[in-house]
Tab-separated table of C-alpha atoms and ligand atoms in Angstrom:
chain	number	residue	atom	x	y	z
I	1	MET	CA	-138.412	-27.139	240.935
I	2	ILE	CA	-139.049	-26.877	237.209
I	3	ALA	CA	-142.681	-26.527	236.101
I	4	LEU	CA	-143.976	-29.413	233.990
I	5	GLU	CA	-144.616	-27.190	230.982
I	6	THR	CA	-141.033	-25.829	231.022
I	7	ALA	CA	-139.646	-29.343	231.464
I	8	GLN	CA	-141.649	-30.556	228.457
I	9	LYS	CA	-140.273	-27.738	226.334
I	10	ASN	CA	-136.746	-28.569	227.542
I	11	ILE	CA	-136.860	-32.214	226.486
I	12	SER	CA	-135.168	-31.721	223.130
I	13	SER	CA	-132.158	-30.014	224.749
I	14	VAL	CA	-131.951	-31.884	228.088
I	15	GLY	CA	-133.077	-35.286	226.760
I	16	PHE	CA	-135.478	-36.164	229.579
I	17	LEU	CA	-138.374	-34.821	231.612
I	18	ASP	CA	-136.678	-32.972	234.471
I	19	VAL	CA	-139.560	-32.731	236.959
I	20	GLU	CA	-139.252	-33.194	240.709
I	21	ILE	CA	-140.678	-36.473	242.056
I	22	ASP	CA	-142.355	-36.857	245.454
I	23	PRO	CA	-139.551	-38.536	247.476
I	24	THR	CA	-142.051	-40.649	249.461
I	25	LEU	CA	-143.186	-42.512	246.323
I	26	ASP	CA	-142.204	-46.164	245.937
I	27	LEU	CA	-141.086	-46.044	242.303
I	28	PHE	CA	-141.329	-49.814	241.834
I	29	GLU	CA	-145.004	-49.705	242.874
I	30	GLU	CA	-145.704	-46.579	240.820
I	31	ILE	CA	-144.164	-48.078	237.687
I	32	GLU	CA	-146.238	-51.259	238.158
I	33	LYS	CA	-149.391	-49.119	238.532
I	34	LEU	CA	-148.574	-47.114	235.403
I	35	LYS	CA	-147.999	-50.300	233.392
I	36	LYS	CA	-151.572	-51.418	234.152
I	37	GLU	CA	-153.169	-47.991	233.859
I	38	LYS	CA	-151.608	-47.285	230.466
I	39	ASN	CA	-151.371	-50.826	229.092
I	40	ALA	CA	-147.614	-50.339	228.821
I	41	ILE	CA	-144.779	-52.855	228.499
I	42	LEU	CA	-141.341	-52.069	229.916
I	43	LEU	CA	-138.537	-53.612	227.838
I	44	ALA	CA	-134.972	-53.492	229.188
I	45	HIS	CA	-131.580	-54.409	227.790
I	46	TYR	CA	-129.190	-56.501	229.920
I	47	TYR	CA	-126.920	-53.467	230.250
I	48	GLN	CA	-129.465	-51.529	232.331
I	49	GLU	CA	-128.885	-51.029	236.047
I	50	ALA	CA	-130.167	-53.842	238.316
I	51	ASP	CA	-133.306	-52.025	239.598
I	52	ILE	CA	-134.485	-51.362	236.051
I	53	GLN	CA	-133.927	-54.995	235.064
I	54	ASP	CA	-135.940	-56.080	238.109
I	55	VAL	CA	-138.955	-53.909	237.283
I	56	ALA	CA	-138.929	-54.714	233.527
I	57	ASP	CA	-141.501	-56.985	231.880
I	58	TYR	CA	-138.890	-58.377	229.530
I	59	ILE	CA	-135.084	-58.256	229.631
I	60	GLY	CA	-133.172	-59.248	226.546
I	61	ASP	CA	-130.429	-58.761	223.993
I	62	SER	CA	-130.964	-56.671	220.871
I	63	LEU	CA	-132.570	-59.551	218.949
I	64	GLY	CA	-134.926	-60.547	221.764
I	65	LEU	CA	-135.931	-56.947	222.345
I	66	ALA	CA	-136.670	-56.327	218.654
I	67	GLN	CA	-138.778	-59.466	218.520
I	68	LYS	CA	-140.657	-58.554	221.714
I	69	ALA	CA	-141.260	-54.993	220.466
I	70	LYS	CA	-142.671	-56.369	217.221
I	71	GLU	CA	-145.099	-58.807	218.803
I	72	THR	CA	-146.403	-56.835	221.793
I	73	ASP	CA	-150.004	-55.678	221.813
I	74	ALA	CA	-149.399	-53.217	224.658
I	75	GLU	CA	-150.405	-49.656	223.800
I	76	MET	CA	-147.133	-48.096	224.944
I	77	ILE	CA	-143.598	-49.518	224.683
I	78	VAL	CA	-141.264	-48.085	227.322
I	79	PHE	CA	-137.721	-48.763	226.184
I	80	ALA	CA	-135.053	-48.984	228.869
I	81	GLY	CA	-132.181	-49.134	226.443
I	82	VAL	CA	-130.601	-46.757	223.950
I	83	HIS	CA	-131.996	-44.683	221.092
I	84	PHE	CA	-131.394	-47.128	218.208
I	85	MET	CA	-133.251	-49.837	220.158
I	86	ALA	CA	-136.311	-47.654	220.769
I	87	GLU	CA	-136.157	-46.563	217.131
I	88	THR	CA	-136.160	-50.238	216.066
I	89	ALA	CA	-139.244	-50.815	218.232
I	90	LYS	CA	-141.023	-47.907	216.485
I	91	ILE	CA	-139.982	-49.189	213.042
I	92	LEU	CA	-141.450	-52.609	213.831
I	93	ASN	CA	-144.572	-51.500	215.662
I	94	PRO	CA	-145.494	-48.026	214.344
I	95	THR	CA	-149.012	-47.795	215.748
I	96	LYS	CA	-147.703	-48.033	219.323
I	97	LYS	CA	-146.375	-45.134	221.317
I	98	VAL	CA	-142.657	-45.761	221.977
I	99	VAL	CA	-141.036	-43.765	224.763
I	100	LEU	CA	-137.371	-43.616	225.764
I	101	PRO	CA	-136.603	-42.324	229.304
I	102	ASP	CA	-133.682	-40.220	228.051
I	103	LEU	CA	-133.380	-39.185	224.405
I	104	LYS	CA	-129.653	-38.632	224.921
I	105	ALA	CA	-129.113	-42.359	225.547
I	106	GLY	CA	-127.261	-42.805	222.265
I	107	CYS	CA	-124.533	-45.233	221.200
I	108	SER	CA	-120.907	-44.549	220.255
I	109	LEU	CA	-121.071	-47.342	217.684
I	110	ALA	CA	-124.162	-45.902	215.978
I	111	ASP	CA	-122.517	-42.454	216.093
I	112	SER	CA	-119.410	-43.829	214.371
I	113	CYS	CA	-121.361	-44.263	211.138
I	114	PRO	CA	-122.744	-40.944	209.775
I	115	PRO	CA	-125.335	-41.580	207.007
I	116	ASP	CA	-123.759	-39.281	204.355
I	117	GLU	CA	-120.292	-40.757	204.753
I	118	PHE	CA	-121.747	-44.246	204.683
I	119	ALA	CA	-123.630	-43.493	201.440
I	120	ALA	CA	-120.340	-42.398	199.795
I	121	PHE	CA	-118.589	-45.537	201.106
I	122	ARG	CA	-121.351	-47.816	199.790
I	123	ALA	CA	-121.213	-46.170	196.386
I	124	LYS	CA	-117.658	-47.528	195.956
I	125	TYR	CA	-118.985	-51.110	196.122
I	126	PRO	CA	-122.220	-51.050	194.074
I	127	ASP	CA	-122.439	-54.846	193.727
I	128	HIS	CA	-122.005	-55.591	197.409
I	129	VAL	CA	-124.746	-56.631	199.791
I	130	VAL	CA	-124.854	-54.378	202.863
I	131	ILE	CA	-125.136	-56.051	206.274
I	132	SER	CA	-125.405	-53.663	209.216
I	133	TYR	CA	-125.313	-54.414	212.893
I	134	ILE	CA	-128.555	-53.300	214.546
I	135	ASN	CA	-126.501	-50.752	216.558
I	136	CYS	CA	-126.989	-48.063	213.907
I	137	THR	CA	-129.457	-45.275	213.166
I	138	ALA	CA	-132.609	-45.665	211.078
I	139	ALA	CA	-130.835	-43.668	208.334
I	140	ILE	CA	-128.146	-46.394	208.132
I	141	LYS	CA	-130.743	-49.170	208.319
I	142	ALA	CA	-132.463	-47.538	205.323
I	143	GLN	CA	-129.197	-48.010	203.343
I	144	THR	CA	-128.857	-51.664	204.386
I	145	ASP	CA	-129.933	-54.980	202.852
I	146	ILE	CA	-129.812	-57.136	205.987
I	147	ILE	CA	-129.674	-56.045	209.621
I	148	CYS	CA	-128.020	-58.393	212.118
I	149	THR	CA	-127.406	-58.627	215.852
I	150	SER	CA	-124.551	-60.442	217.548
I	151	SER	CA	-126.930	-63.397	218.135
I	152	ASN	CA	-127.654	-63.985	214.460
I	153	ALA	CA	-124.749	-62.304	212.587
I	154	LYS	CA	-123.219	-65.580	211.374
I	155	PHE	CA	-126.526	-66.694	209.843
I	156	CYS	CA	-127.042	-63.290	208.205
I	157	VAL	CA	-123.600	-63.396	206.558
I	158	GLN	CA	-124.120	-67.001	205.480
I	159	SER	CA	-127.428	-66.059	203.836
I	160	VAL	CA	-125.462	-64.118	201.176
I	161	PRO	CA	-124.198	-66.275	198.251
I	162	GLU	CA	-120.437	-67.031	198.478
I	163	ASP	CA	-119.664	-65.209	195.239
I	164	THR	CA	-121.314	-61.956	196.365
I	165	GLY	CA	-119.310	-59.258	198.132
I	166	ILE	CA	-120.436	-57.937	201.502
I	167	ILE	CA	-120.064	-54.549	203.174
I	168	PHE	CA	-120.273	-54.976	206.953
I	169	ALA	CA	-121.052	-51.927	209.124
I	170	PRO	CA	-120.604	-50.274	211.537
I	171	ASP	CA	-118.612	-52.474	213.985
I	172	ARG	CA	-115.108	-53.353	212.740
I	173	ASN	CA	-114.511	-55.781	215.630
I	174	LEU	CA	-117.659	-57.827	215.100
I	175	GLY	CA	-116.943	-57.702	211.356
I	176	ALA	CA	-113.351	-58.932	211.768
I	177	TRP	CA	-114.478	-61.714	214.105
I	178	LEU	CA	-117.117	-62.855	211.576
I	179	GLN	CA	-114.516	-62.832	208.786
I	180	LYS	CA	-112.297	-65.140	210.824
I	181	GLU	CA	-115.091	-67.427	212.035
I	182	LEU	CA	-116.682	-67.814	208.612
I	183	ASN	CA	-113.495	-67.580	206.560
I	184	ARG	CA	-115.148	-64.894	204.456
I	185	GLU	CA	-113.722	-61.556	203.331
I	186	MET	CA	-115.917	-58.510	203.831
I	187	VAL	CA	-115.454	-54.771	203.372
I	188	LEU	CA	-115.581	-53.349	206.902
I	189	TRP	CA	-116.778	-49.931	208.037
I	190	ASP	CA	-114.348	-48.588	210.639
I	191	GLY	CA	-116.638	-48.097	213.645
I	192	SER	CA	-116.514	-49.394	217.208
I	193	CYS	CA	-118.128	-49.406	220.635
I	194	MET	CA	-116.360	-47.302	223.278
I	195	VAL	CA	-117.236	-49.753	226.065
I	196	HIS	CA	-115.948	-52.915	224.401
I	197	GLU	CA	-112.718	-51.294	223.223
I	198	ILE	CA	-111.661	-50.142	226.671
I	199	PHE	CA	-110.828	-53.532	228.175
I	200	SER	CA	-107.173	-54.082	229.044
I	201	LEU	CA	-105.619	-57.279	227.689
I	202	GLU	CA	-102.749	-57.022	230.140
I	203	LYS	CA	-105.026	-56.663	233.156
I	204	ILE	CA	-107.290	-59.499	232.026
I	205	ILE	CA	-104.259	-61.795	231.697
I	206	LYS	CA	-103.162	-60.811	235.234
I	207	LEU	CA	-106.681	-61.404	236.551
I	208	LYS	CA	-106.640	-64.855	234.988
I	209	GLU	CA	-103.457	-65.620	236.959
I	210	VAL	CA	-105.331	-64.786	240.170
I	211	PHE	CA	-108.369	-66.857	239.075
I	212	PRO	CA	-106.797	-69.642	236.990
I	213	GLU	CA	-110.035	-71.657	236.895
I	214	ALA	CA	-112.076	-68.743	235.546
I	215	LYS	CA	-113.333	-68.882	231.959
I	216	ILE	CA	-112.965	-65.678	229.961
I	217	ILE	CA	-116.267	-64.891	228.233
I	218	ALA	CA	-116.387	-61.961	225.809
I	219	HIS	CA	-118.740	-60.066	223.518
I	220	PRO	CA	-117.665	-59.971	219.822
I	221	GLU	CA	-117.609	-56.148	219.924
I	222	CYS	CA	-114.266	-56.534	221.794
I	223	GLU	CA	-110.959	-56.138	219.966
I	224	LYS	CA	-109.166	-59.153	218.438
I	225	PRO	CA	-106.426	-59.607	221.107
I	226	ILE	CA	-109.166	-59.954	223.754
I	227	LEU	CA	-111.227	-62.318	221.601
I	228	ASP	CA	-108.090	-64.399	220.949
I	229	ILE	CA	-107.755	-65.243	224.652
I	230	ALA	CA	-111.503	-65.722	225.269
I	231	ASP	CA	-112.838	-69.193	226.081
I	232	PHE	CA	-116.287	-68.289	224.809
I	233	ILE	CA	-117.513	-65.458	222.555
I	234	GLY	CA	-121.158	-64.514	222.139
I	235	SER	CA	-123.961	-61.979	222.315
I	236	THR	CA	-125.233	-60.961	225.746
I	237	SER	CA	-127.898	-63.689	225.751
I	238	GLN	CA	-125.370	-66.291	224.571
I	239	LEU	CA	-122.911	-65.282	227.321
I	240	LEU	CA	-125.732	-65.547	229.846
I	241	ARG	CA	-126.740	-69.011	228.647
I	242	PHE	CA	-123.140	-70.243	228.543
I	243	SER	CA	-122.385	-69.054	232.079
I	244	LYS	CA	-125.533	-70.750	233.376
I	245	GLU	CA	-125.199	-74.060	231.541
I	246	SER	CA	-121.418	-74.491	231.690
I	247	GLU	CA	-119.947	-76.796	234.329
I	248	HIS	CA	-117.438	-74.021	235.200
I	249	LYS	CA	-117.929	-71.957	238.331
I	250	GLU	CA	-115.923	-68.763	237.722
I	251	PHE	CA	-116.102	-66.327	234.818
I	252	ILE	CA	-114.234	-63.191	233.801
I	253	VAL	CA	-116.943	-61.220	232.010
I	254	VAL	CA	-115.684	-59.043	229.146
I	255	THR	CA	-118.723	-56.983	228.270
I	256	GLU	CA	-120.816	-54.234	229.863
I	257	SER	CA	-121.182	-54.810	233.607
I	258	GLY	CA	-125.030	-54.725	233.695
I	259	ILE	CA	-125.222	-58.305	232.425
I	260	ILE	CA	-123.641	-59.581	235.659
I	261	HIS	CA	-126.913	-58.917	237.524
I	262	GLN	CA	-128.727	-61.538	235.390
I	263	MET	CA	-125.728	-63.880	235.449
I	264	LYS	CA	-125.798	-63.931	239.261
I	265	LYS	CA	-129.578	-64.390	239.311
I	266	ASN	CA	-129.404	-67.271	236.820
I	267	ALA	CA	-126.491	-69.044	238.508
I	268	PRO	CA	-126.415	-67.940	242.188
I	269	GLY	CA	-123.580	-70.278	243.197
I	270	LYS	CA	-121.145	-69.024	240.542
I	271	THR	CA	-118.611	-66.181	240.601
I	272	PHE	CA	-118.644	-63.437	237.972
I	273	ILE	CA	-115.697	-61.069	237.770
I	274	PRO	CA	-116.054	-57.906	235.667
I	275	ALA	CA	-113.078	-57.556	233.317
I	276	PRO	CA	-110.914	-54.495	234.035
I	277	GLY	CA	-110.538	-51.589	231.665
I	278	THR	CA	-107.430	-49.579	230.878
I	279	GLU	CA	-108.179	-46.712	233.309
I	280	GLU	CA	-107.505	-47.076	237.042
I	281	THR	CA	-110.540	-45.364	238.460
I	282	CYS	CA	-113.402	-45.219	235.983
I	283	ALA	CA	-116.291	-47.643	235.764
I	284	CYS	CA	-114.996	-48.335	232.247
I	285	ASN	CA	-117.253	-51.240	231.504
I	286	ASP	CA	-120.432	-49.274	232.256
I	287	CYS	CA	-121.970	-47.954	229.039
I	288	PRO	CA	-122.515	-44.245	229.773
I	289	HIS	CA	-125.435	-44.178	227.332
I	290	MET	CA	-127.259	-47.188	228.769
I	291	LYS	CA	-126.666	-45.878	232.272
I	292	LEU	CA	-128.433	-42.563	231.531
I	293	ASN	CA	-131.691	-44.371	232.209
I	294	THR	CA	-132.855	-44.323	235.830
I	295	LEU	CA	-135.974	-45.497	237.662
I	296	GLU	CA	-136.950	-41.829	238.117
I	297	LYS	CA	-136.758	-41.111	234.383
I	298	ILE	CA	-138.693	-44.308	233.625
I	299	TYR	CA	-141.440	-43.305	236.048
I	300	LEU	CA	-141.693	-39.803	234.560
I	301	CYS	CA	-141.664	-40.958	230.955
I	302	MET	CA	-144.428	-43.471	231.685
I	303	LYS	CA	-146.495	-40.911	233.578
I	304	TYR	CA	-146.245	-38.134	230.984
I	305	GLU	CA	-145.684	-40.414	227.939
I	306	MET	CA	-142.594	-38.578	226.762
I	307	PRO	CA	-139.958	-38.290	225.306
I	308	GLU	CA	-141.580	-40.119	222.432
I	309	ILE	CA	-139.838	-41.665	219.395
I	310	LEU	CA	-141.330	-40.284	216.196
I	311	MET	CA	-140.216	-41.102	212.671
I	312	ASP	CA	-140.811	-40.090	209.104
I	313	GLU	CA	-142.942	-42.834	207.472
I	314	SER	CA	-140.870	-43.247	204.306
I	315	LEU	CA	-137.677	-43.611	206.379
I	316	ARG	CA	-139.446	-46.126	208.627
I	317	LEU	CA	-140.551	-48.248	205.683
I	318	ARG	CA	-137.038	-48.288	204.173
I	319	ALA	CA	-135.464	-49.131	207.547
I	320	LYS	CA	-137.992	-51.896	208.185
I	321	GLN	CA	-137.114	-54.056	205.159
I	322	PRO	CA	-133.624	-55.133	206.347
I	323	ILE	CA	-134.946	-55.767	209.878
I	324	ASP	CA	-137.703	-57.990	208.463
I	325	ARG	CA	-135.022	-59.885	206.526
I	326	MET	CA	-133.053	-60.377	209.736
I	327	LEU	CA	-136.134	-61.658	211.568
I	328	GLU	CA	-136.861	-64.076	208.715
I	329	ILE	CA	-133.265	-65.403	208.761
I	330	SER	CA	-133.472	-65.751	212.546
I	331	ARG	CA	-136.741	-67.676	212.255
I	332	GLN	CA	-135.284	-70.003	209.640
I	333	ALA	CA	-132.252	-70.575	211.888
I	334	GLY	CA	-134.556	-71.403	214.812
I	335	LEU	CA	-133.255	-68.488	216.889
I	336	ILE	CA	-136.681	-66.949	217.481
Y	1	13P	P1	-126.434	-57.638	222.217
Y	1	13P	O1	-127.380	-57.412	223.337
Y	1	13P	O2	-127.169	-57.929	220.966
Y	1	13P	O3	-125.427	-58.678	222.542
Y	1	13P	O4	-125.666	-56.250	221.953
Y	1	13P	C1	-124.805	-55.700	222.849
Y	1	13P	C2	-124.761	-54.237	222.786
Y	1	13P	O5	-123.735	-53.608	222.730
Y	1	13P	C3	-126.011	-53.524	222.803
Y	1	13P	O6	-125.752	-52.184	222.703
Y	2	SF4	FE1	-123.474	-48.630	222.008
Y	2	SF4	FE2	-121.446	-49.912	223.110
Y	2	SF4	FE3	-123.222	-48.731	224.667
Y	2	SF4	FE4	-123.901	-50.933	223.289
Y	2	SF4	S1	-122.406	-50.807	224.925
Y	2	SF4	S2	-125.083	-49.046	223.484
Y	2	SF4	S3	-122.698	-50.655	221.430
Y	2	SF4	S4	-121.854	-47.705	223.225
């Protein structure tokens, strides 16, 4: 067993507090107790494992989570999601303590856009407005005019006058989909999400032959050939709403598998089939970053209030402006 002090020192290399937990503890009960004791709110993304979703105070997509993080008056925000999400919570609510169960819960999409390279790229288009998907680091947000999520991206692009050029970063698939939907050229950064690019078109088409009545529902981070055969495209919360409200009973779900837990809860009589990836054996549609969070790590990070998200104040202020713009556009569009 590692001593607490050693585990605390190890956090920056290991990513989480690696302390043994009494195996007789009921972690659901303990987490509930800690929420009250510490006036903490547990926010979880739809891609978290089912147990984490069930113990969370709020489950949402990136937009909902940002909004919730901004408005909460809890003293501590426990973020069951990935690093850029917890960072966004800190940017929006700096006086609160924000903890992330595992600091190594990153994002391949955020990693695909290094700040120095992005600065050089931006410099080539000095008159362009920069719109960045929220799945990016604070250093990219600080170089951005408007942040967007997949729930509000169309409104964010449409907020820029027609005669003004746009750089869209970091997701090339979401960017290409927006270009097509809005009939608007943009300069795209060449980044992508490892989870949404792994789906196999061929296998999805075969699956559709087995379930001919099933509707294919996909996240816009997927590649174009997948989006071309999708019956509905939307953010996680939009996919959830569509699957609940639609008259259809079967769905092939082309996004991270965690969302299926809420889909089944919201529409118990319906069938949700996770879309297959290109590999035979892997759980391809599990985000390895999101799935680093566990109930054990959540319990420990609430108990010891670490790992904590800390940020330089001038970076925070620069990163906040484009998020505030996004929230304003979302409010005007009636999305929040
Ligand atoms: P949304 O929850 O905004 O749809 O984003 C999906 C995603 O990939 C989060 O990392
Ligand atoms: Fe990043 Fe993709 Fe994982 Fe979302 S699903 S956190 S975009 S790697």
